[in-house]
Coordinates of C-alpha atoms and ligand atoms in Angstrom, one line a residue:
M1 CA 17.1 -46.9 17.2
H2 CA 16.7 -50.0 15.1
V3 CA 13.1 -50.3 16.4
R4 CA 11.7 -47.4 14.6
P5 CA 11.8 -48.7 11.0
V6 CA 10.1 -51.9 12.3
I7 CA 7.3 -49.9 13.9
A8 CA 6.8 -47.9 10.6
A9 CA 6.6 -51.1 8.6
V10 CA 4.0 -52.6 10.9
G11 CA 2.0 -49.4 10.6
L12 CA 2.0 -49.5 6.8
L13 CA 1.0 -53.2 6.9
A14 CA -1.9 -52.5 9.3
G15 CA -3.0 -49.6 7.1
S16 CA -3.1 -51.8 4.0
L17 CA -5.0 -54.5 5.8
V18 CA -7.6 -52.0 6.8
A19 CA -7.9 -50.8 3.2
L20 CA -8.4 -54.4 2.0
A21 CA -11.1 -54.8 4.6
G22 CA -13.1 -52.1 2.9
T23 CA -12.3 -48.8 4.5
P24 CA -13.5 -46.4 1.8
A25 CA -11.0 -43.6 2.5
Q26 CA -7.9 -43.9 0.3
A27 CA -8.9 -47.4 -0.9
A28 CA -8.5 -48.1 -4.5
S29 CA -11.7 -49.1 -6.3
T30 CA -12.4 -52.5 -7.8
V31 CA -15.0 -51.2 -10.3
L32 CA -15.1 -47.7 -11.8
Y33 CA -17.3 -46.3 -14.6
V34 CA -16.1 -43.7 -17.0
S35 CA -18.1 -41.7 -19.5
P36 CA -17.4 -38.9 -22.0
S37 CA -19.2 -36.5 -19.6
G38 CA -17.5 -37.8 -16.4
T39 CA -15.5 -35.6 -14.1
D40 CA -12.2 -36.3 -12.3
S41 CA -13.7 -35.9 -8.8
A42 CA -16.8 -38.0 -9.4
A43 CA -17.2 -41.3 -7.5
G44 CA -16.9 -43.4 -10.6
T45 CA -20.2 -45.1 -10.0
Q46 CA -22.6 -45.8 -12.9
S47 CA -24.6 -42.7 -11.9
A48 CA -21.6 -40.6 -11.3
P49 CA -19.0 -41.6 -13.8
T50 CA -15.4 -40.3 -13.7
T51 CA -12.8 -39.7 -16.3
L52 CA -10.4 -42.3 -17.8
T53 CA -7.3 -40.7 -16.4
A54 CA -8.8 -40.4 -12.9
A55 CA -10.0 -44.0 -13.1
I56 CA -6.5 -45.3 -14.1
S57 CA -5.1 -43.6 -11.0
R58 CA -7.7 -45.0 -8.7
I59 CA -8.4 -48.6 -9.9
A60 CA -7.3 -51.4 -7.7
A61 CA -5.0 -54.1 -9.1
G62 CA -7.3 -56.7 -10.7
G63 CA -10.2 -54.2 -10.8
T64 CA -12.3 -53.2 -13.8
I65 CA -12.8 -49.8 -15.5
Y66 CA -15.8 -49.6 -17.7
L67 CA -15.8 -47.1 -20.5
R68 CA -19.3 -46.1 -21.6
G69 CA -19.9 -45.6 -25.3
G70 CA -19.4 -42.3 -27.1
T71 CA -16.5 -40.2 -28.3
Y72 CA -13.8 -39.1 -25.9
A73 CA -11.8 -36.2 -27.3
Y74 CA -8.3 -36.0 -26.0
S75 CA -5.4 -33.7 -26.8
S76 CA -2.9 -35.5 -24.4
T77 CA -1.6 -39.0 -24.2
V78 CA -3.4 -41.3 -21.8
T79 CA -0.8 -43.3 -19.9
I80 CA -1.3 -46.4 -17.8
P81 CA 2.0 -46.0 -15.9
A82 CA 4.7 -48.5 -15.2
G83 CA 4.1 -50.1 -11.8
S84 CA 0.3 -49.9 -11.9
N85 CA 0.2 -53.6 -12.4
G86 CA -2.5 -56.2 -12.3
T87 CA -1.5 -59.7 -11.3
S88 CA -1.1 -62.9 -13.2
G89 CA -4.3 -64.2 -11.6
A90 CA -6.3 -61.1 -12.0
L91 CA -5.5 -58.7 -14.8
T92 CA -6.6 -55.1 -14.3
T93 CA -9.3 -54.5 -17.0
L94 CA -10.0 -51.5 -19.1
S95 CA -13.1 -52.5 -21.0
A96 CA -15.9 -51.1 -23.2
Y97 CA -19.1 -51.2 -21.2
P98 CA -20.9 -54.3 -22.6
G99 CA -22.6 -53.5 -25.9
E100 CA -21.2 -50.0 -26.2
T101 CA -18.4 -48.5 -28.3
P102 CA -16.0 -46.0 -26.7
V103 CA -14.0 -44.1 -29.2
L104 CA -10.8 -42.4 -28.0
D105 CA -10.3 -39.6 -30.5
F106 CA -6.9 -37.8 -30.4
S107 CA -7.6 -35.6 -33.4
A108 CA -6.5 -32.6 -31.4
Q109 CA -2.9 -33.8 -31.3
S110 CA -0.4 -32.7 -33.9
E111 CA 1.7 -35.3 -35.7
S112 CA 4.7 -35.8 -33.4
S113 CA 6.6 -38.8 -32.0
S114 CA 5.7 -37.6 -28.5
N115 CA 1.9 -37.6 -29.2
R116 CA 0.9 -41.2 -28.8
G117 CA -2.7 -42.0 -28.0
V118 CA -2.7 -44.7 -25.2
Q119 CA 0.5 -45.8 -23.6
L120 CA 0.3 -49.1 -21.7
F121 CA 3.4 -49.2 -19.6
A122 CA 2.0 -51.4 -16.8
N123 CA 2.0 -55.2 -16.7
Y124 CA -1.0 -57.6 -16.5
W125 CA -3.7 -55.4 -18.0
H126 CA -6.5 -56.3 -20.3
L127 CA -7.7 -53.7 -22.8
Y128 CA -11.0 -54.7 -24.4
G129 CA -13.3 -53.2 -26.9
L130 CA -11.7 -49.7 -27.4
T131 CA -11.3 -47.8 -30.6
V132 CA -8.3 -45.4 -30.7
E133 CA -8.2 -43.0 -33.6
H134 CA -6.3 -40.0 -35.0
A135 CA -3.4 -40.0 -32.5
G136 CA -0.4 -37.9 -33.5
D137 CA 1.8 -41.0 -33.3
N138 CA 0.9 -44.6 -32.4
G139 CA -2.7 -45.2 -31.4
I140 CA -1.8 -47.7 -28.7
Y141 CA 1.8 -48.3 -27.6
V142 CA 2.5 -51.2 -25.3
G143 CA 5.7 -51.0 -23.3
G144 CA 4.6 -53.3 -20.4
S145 CA 4.5 -57.1 -20.4
N146 CA 1.9 -59.9 -19.9
N147 CA -0.9 -57.7 -21.2
V148 CA -3.9 -58.7 -23.3
V149 CA -5.2 -56.3 -25.9
E150 CA -8.5 -57.7 -27.3
R151 CA -11.2 -56.5 -29.7
V152 CA -9.5 -53.2 -30.1
V153 CA -9.6 -51.0 -33.3
T154 CA -6.7 -48.6 -34.1
A155 CA -7.3 -46.4 -37.1
Y156 CA -6.3 -43.1 -38.7
N157 CA -3.3 -42.7 -36.4
R158 CA -0.2 -40.9 -37.6
D159 CA 2.2 -43.7 -37.0
T160 CA 1.7 -47.5 -36.5
G161 CA -1.8 -48.3 -35.1
L162 CA -0.7 -50.6 -32.4
Q163 CA 3.0 -50.9 -31.6
L164 CA 5.0 -52.8 -29.0
G165 CA 8.4 -51.3 -27.8
R166 CA 10.5 -50.3 -24.8
I167 CA 9.2 -47.7 -22.4
S168 CA 12.2 -45.4 -22.9
S169 CA 15.7 -45.4 -24.3
S170 CA 17.0 -46.2 -20.8
T171 CA 14.9 -49.4 -20.6
S172 CA 17.3 -52.4 -20.5
S173 CA 16.7 -55.2 -23.1
S174 CA 15.7 -57.5 -20.2
A175 CA 12.7 -55.2 -19.6
W176 CA 11.5 -55.0 -23.2
P177 CA 7.8 -55.8 -23.5
S178 CA 7.2 -59.5 -23.4
N179 CA 4.4 -62.1 -23.3
N180 CA 1.7 -59.7 -24.6
L181 CA -1.2 -61.0 -26.6
V182 CA -3.0 -58.9 -29.2
V183 CA -6.1 -60.8 -30.2
S184 CA -9.3 -60.2 -32.3
S185 CA -8.2 -56.7 -33.1
E186 CA -8.2 -54.5 -36.2
S187 CA -5.8 -51.9 -37.4
H188 CA -6.4 -49.8 -40.5
D189 CA -5.8 -46.6 -42.3
N190 CA -2.9 -45.5 -40.2
E191 CA -0.8 -43.0 -42.1
D192 CA 2.1 -40.8 -41.3
S193 CA 2.6 -37.7 -43.4
G194 CA 5.9 -39.2 -44.7
G195 CA 4.1 -42.3 -45.9
E196 CA 6.8 -44.6 -44.7
N197 CA 6.2 -45.5 -41.0
A198 CA 2.6 -46.2 -40.3
D199 CA 2.0 -50.0 -40.1
G200 CA -1.1 -51.7 -38.8
F201 CA 0.7 -53.7 -36.1
A202 CA 4.3 -53.7 -35.1
S203 CA 6.5 -55.6 -32.6
K204 CA 9.7 -54.1 -33.7
L205 CA 13.1 -52.5 -32.7
T206 CA 12.9 -53.2 -28.9
T207 CA 10.5 -56.0 -28.0
G208 CA 11.2 -59.1 -25.9
T209 CA 10.0 -62.7 -26.2
G210 CA 6.6 -64.3 -26.2
N211 CA 4.6 -61.6 -27.9
V212 CA 1.7 -63.0 -29.9
F213 CA -0.8 -61.7 -32.5
R214 CA -3.8 -63.9 -33.0
Y215 CA -7.0 -63.5 -35.0
D216 CA -6.0 -59.9 -36.0
V217 CA -6.8 -58.0 -39.2
S218 CA -4.5 -55.3 -40.6
H219 CA -5.6 -53.5 -43.7
N220 CA -5.1 -50.3 -45.8
N221 CA -2.3 -48.9 -43.8
I222 CA 0.2 -46.7 -45.7
D223 CA 3.3 -48.8 -44.9
D224 CA 3.1 -52.5 -43.8
G225 CA 0.4 -54.7 -42.4
W226 CA 2.8 -56.2 -39.8
D227 CA 6.4 -55.0 -39.1
L228 CA 8.9 -57.0 -37.1
Y229 CA 11.9 -54.8 -37.9
T230 CA 15.1 -55.3 -35.8
K231 CA 18.2 -53.2 -35.8
T232 CA 21.9 -53.7 -35.1
D233 CA 22.3 -50.7 -32.8
T234 CA 19.6 -51.9 -30.3
G235 CA 20.1 -55.7 -30.8
A236 CA 17.8 -58.5 -31.9
I237 CA 14.2 -58.5 -30.8
G238 CA 12.6 -61.6 -29.4
P239 CA 10.7 -64.1 -31.6
V240 CA 7.1 -63.0 -32.4
T241 CA 4.2 -65.3 -33.2
I242 CA 1.6 -64.1 -35.8
E243 CA -1.2 -66.6 -36.3
Y244 CA -4.7 -66.9 -37.7
S245 CA -4.5 -63.3 -38.9
L246 CA -5.2 -61.4 -42.1
S247 CA -3.3 -58.6 -43.8
Y248 CA -4.7 -57.0 -46.9
G249 CA -4.6 -53.8 -49.0
N250 CA -1.6 -52.3 -47.2
G251 CA 0.1 -49.5 -49.2
T252 CA -3.3 -48.1 -50.2
L253 CA -5.6 -46.4 -47.8
T254 CA -9.3 -47.1 -47.9
D255 CA -9.9 -43.8 -49.8
G256 CA -7.3 -44.8 -52.4
T257 CA -4.4 -42.7 -51.2
Q258 CA -0.9 -44.2 -51.9
N259 CA 2.6 -43.0 -51.1
A260 CA 5.7 -44.0 -53.0
N261 CA 7.6 -44.1 -49.6
G262 CA 5.6 -46.9 -48.2
D263 CA 7.0 -50.4 -48.0
R264 CA 3.6 -52.0 -48.5
N265 CA 4.2 -55.5 -47.4
G266 CA 1.6 -57.8 -45.8
Y267 CA 4.0 -59.3 -43.2
K268 CA 7.5 -57.8 -43.0
L269 CA 9.5 -60.2 -40.9
G270 CA 13.0 -58.8 -40.3
G271 CA 15.6 -56.1 -40.6
D272 CA 19.4 -55.4 -40.6
A273 CA 20.1 -59.1 -41.6
I274 CA 19.6 -60.2 -38.0
A275 CA 18.3 -63.7 -37.4
V276 CA 15.1 -64.0 -35.3
N277 CA 13.1 -67.2 -35.4
H278 CA 9.6 -65.9 -35.7
V279 CA 6.5 -68.1 -36.0
V280 CA 4.1 -67.1 -38.8
Q281 CA 1.3 -69.6 -39.3
H282 CA -2.3 -69.9 -40.6
D283 CA -2.1 -66.3 -41.9
I284 CA -3.5 -64.7 -45.1
A285 CA -1.8 -62.0 -47.1
Y286 CA -4.0 -60.5 -49.9
D287 CA -3.5 -57.7 -52.3
N288 CA -0.7 -55.8 -50.5
G289 CA 1.3 -53.3 -52.6
H290 CA 4.6 -55.2 -52.4
H291 CA 5.3 -58.6 -51.0
G292 CA 2.8 -60.7 -49.1
F293 CA 5.2 -62.3 -46.7
T294 CA 8.9 -61.1 -46.7
Y295 CA 11.9 -62.2 -44.8
N296 CA 13.2 -58.6 -45.2
S297 CA 16.8 -59.8 -44.7
N298 CA 16.0 -62.0 -41.7
P299 CA 18.4 -65.1 -42.3
G300 CA 17.0 -67.1 -39.3
T301 CA 14.9 -70.2 -39.0
M302 CA 11.4 -69.0 -39.1
T303 CA 8.4 -71.2 -39.0
I304 CA 6.3 -70.3 -42.1
S305 CA 3.4 -72.7 -42.3
N306 CA -0.2 -73.0 -43.4
N307 CA -0.2 -69.5 -44.8
V308 CA -2.0 -68.3 -47.9
S309 CA -0.8 -65.4 -50.0
I310 CA -2.8 -64.1 -52.9
D311 CA -2.3 -61.4 -55.6
N312 CA 0.3 -59.3 -53.8
T313 CA 2.0 -56.9 -56.2
E314 CA 5.6 -58.2 -56.1
R315 CA 6.1 -61.7 -54.5
N316 CA 3.5 -63.6 -52.5
F317 CA 6.4 -65.2 -50.5
S318 CA 9.8 -63.5 -50.6
F319 CA 12.6 -65.3 -48.7
D320 CA 15.9 -64.8 -50.5
K321 CA 18.1 -66.2 -47.7
G322 CA 17.9 -68.1 -44.4
T323 CA 16.9 -71.5 -43.1
S324 CA 13.2 -70.9 -42.6
V325 CA 10.9 -74.0 -42.6
F326 CA 7.9 -73.8 -45.1
R327 CA 5.1 -76.2 -44.7
T328 CA 1.6 -76.3 -46.4
D329 CA 1.9 -72.7 -47.7
T330 CA -0.3 -71.7 -50.6
S331 CA 0.3 -69.0 -53.2
C332 CA -2.2 -68.0 -55.8
R333 CA -2.6 -65.4 -58.5
F334 CA -5.9 -64.4 -60.1
A335 CA -6.0 -60.7 -60.9
V336 CA -2.5 -59.4 -60.1
D337 CA 0.5 -60.5 -62.1
G338 CA 3.6 -60.6 -59.9
S339 CA 7.0 -62.3 -59.5
N340 CA 7.6 -65.9 -58.8
D341 CA 7.9 -66.8 -55.1
K342 CA 11.3 -67.3 -53.6
T343 CA 11.6 -69.6 -50.6
V344 CA 15.2 -70.3 -49.7
G345 CA 15.3 -72.7 -46.7
D346 CA 13.5 -76.0 -46.0
A347 CA 10.5 -76.0 -48.3
D348 CA 8.9 -79.4 -49.0
S349 CA 6.2 -80.7 -51.4
S350 CA 3.4 -79.8 -49.0
N351 CA 3.7 -76.2 -50.3
Q352 CA 2.0 -74.9 -53.4
F353 CA 4.2 -71.8 -54.3
W354 CA 3.6 -69.7 -57.4
T355 CA 6.0 -70.0 -60.2
G356 CA 3.7 -69.3 -63.0
T357 CA 0.6 -71.4 -62.2
N358 CA -1.8 -72.0 -59.4
G359 CA -1.9 -75.2 -57.4
S360 CA -4.9 -77.3 -56.6
R361 CA -5.7 -75.4 -53.4
C362 CA -6.1 -72.1 -55.1
S363 CA -9.7 -72.8 -56.2
S364 CA -10.8 -72.1 -52.6
Y365 CA -9.5 -68.5 -52.8
S366 CA -10.8 -67.2 -56.1
G367 CA -13.9 -65.3 -54.8
S368 CA -14.0 -61.9 -53.2
L369 CA -12.5 -61.4 -49.7
G370 CA -14.6 -61.0 -46.6
W371 CA -14.0 -61.4 -42.9
S372 CA -15.6 -61.1 -39.4
F373 CA -14.9 -62.0 -35.8
A374 CA -17.0 -64.8 -34.4
S375 CA -18.5 -64.3 -30.9
S376 CA -15.7 -66.5 -29.6
G377 CA -13.2 -63.9 -31.0
K378 CA -12.0 -66.2 -33.7
L379 CA -11.4 -64.6 -37.1
N380 CA -13.3 -66.0 -40.0
V381 CA -12.0 -65.2 -43.4
T382 CA -14.2 -65.9 -46.4
F383 CA -13.6 -66.0 -50.2
G384 CA -16.8 -65.9 -52.2
G385 CA -18.8 -66.2 -49.0
T386 CA -17.2 -69.4 -47.9
V387 CA -15.1 -69.6 -44.7
V388 CA -11.6 -70.7 -45.7
N389 CA -9.5 -70.3 -42.6
P390 CA -6.1 -71.8 -43.4
Ligands
LIG401 CA1 6.5 -43.2 -33.5
LIG402 CA1 8.6 -48.2 -44.0
LIG403 CA1 7.0 -50.6 -41.7

């Protein structure tokens, strides 16, 4: 009787080998095309595009789903489920068709914590070139690990535009999302009706180690640009890296709307007086409604280096406690009077903090702000038309 399971296992193995050899029936597809007019049962070819949800269920590990341009109107969350993983050598890709702009519009959702736009719960996926708008909660929520989110725009969602966090309350801390990269992406005009939760980007509450934001832009969100809040009841999050990024105008939407409930920081780097050693480098904070960079009670040893903070309403750099290491940071004021910087920790003479006057480096940052992504994906920030990447 011990033989039967062995026979069954051999049968399964043989079946999967046949599928890999190209048998069409039941085989997952390596390339699928999706369009706003696609149907679930369509083949997913360029001439017979399918739907996004059907493609997610049919794509092979390491395959590519192309989203044609246009507006996709959704009323339900689109989930890439846990277990539908790519591999470390071949990420499964969900990409805009080259040169086109797919917009996933969740306007039909009501504002509710259960109404996220896109949930990425799998590992080893690459999202590229999508815009996700008007979701009833987060635009994109990443609960999986080892994913790349690139050239994405999250806007007008009713909680944080792009947030990382655990899949569910039963997810153990060892399975919190880790090693995700969010790169060359923009998050703006996210606003919850309470005016206190919607940040541009957040890796907060329940996130693991190795998550990185690079070349990203967060602006005009109702709460913070970035939020790395951590709480006693769930335990410390893993250290996050935010680098070569820009955070501006948070606390005021593009249309001028403000809400007194908003925290309005450029980069909010802590919570509940828990030490987490984040790395924050080569970033710019400009014209945010409260602090530019704030420790927000994080007493740890953060790396705070090569950042520039300009004309934020309260402090450009606000670190009241801790042992963070500050190197080559620059703080300037031109149009907005605020409070002196406070940088408790290891701050040497390479910094030019603001305590009433501008340092020599500020002359590079006196013009009007502009930014764009280079074809390489690198973020170029300009002041007065001149690239001044710190
Ligand atoms: Ca939420
Ligand atoms: Ca808040
Ligand atoms: Ca926040």
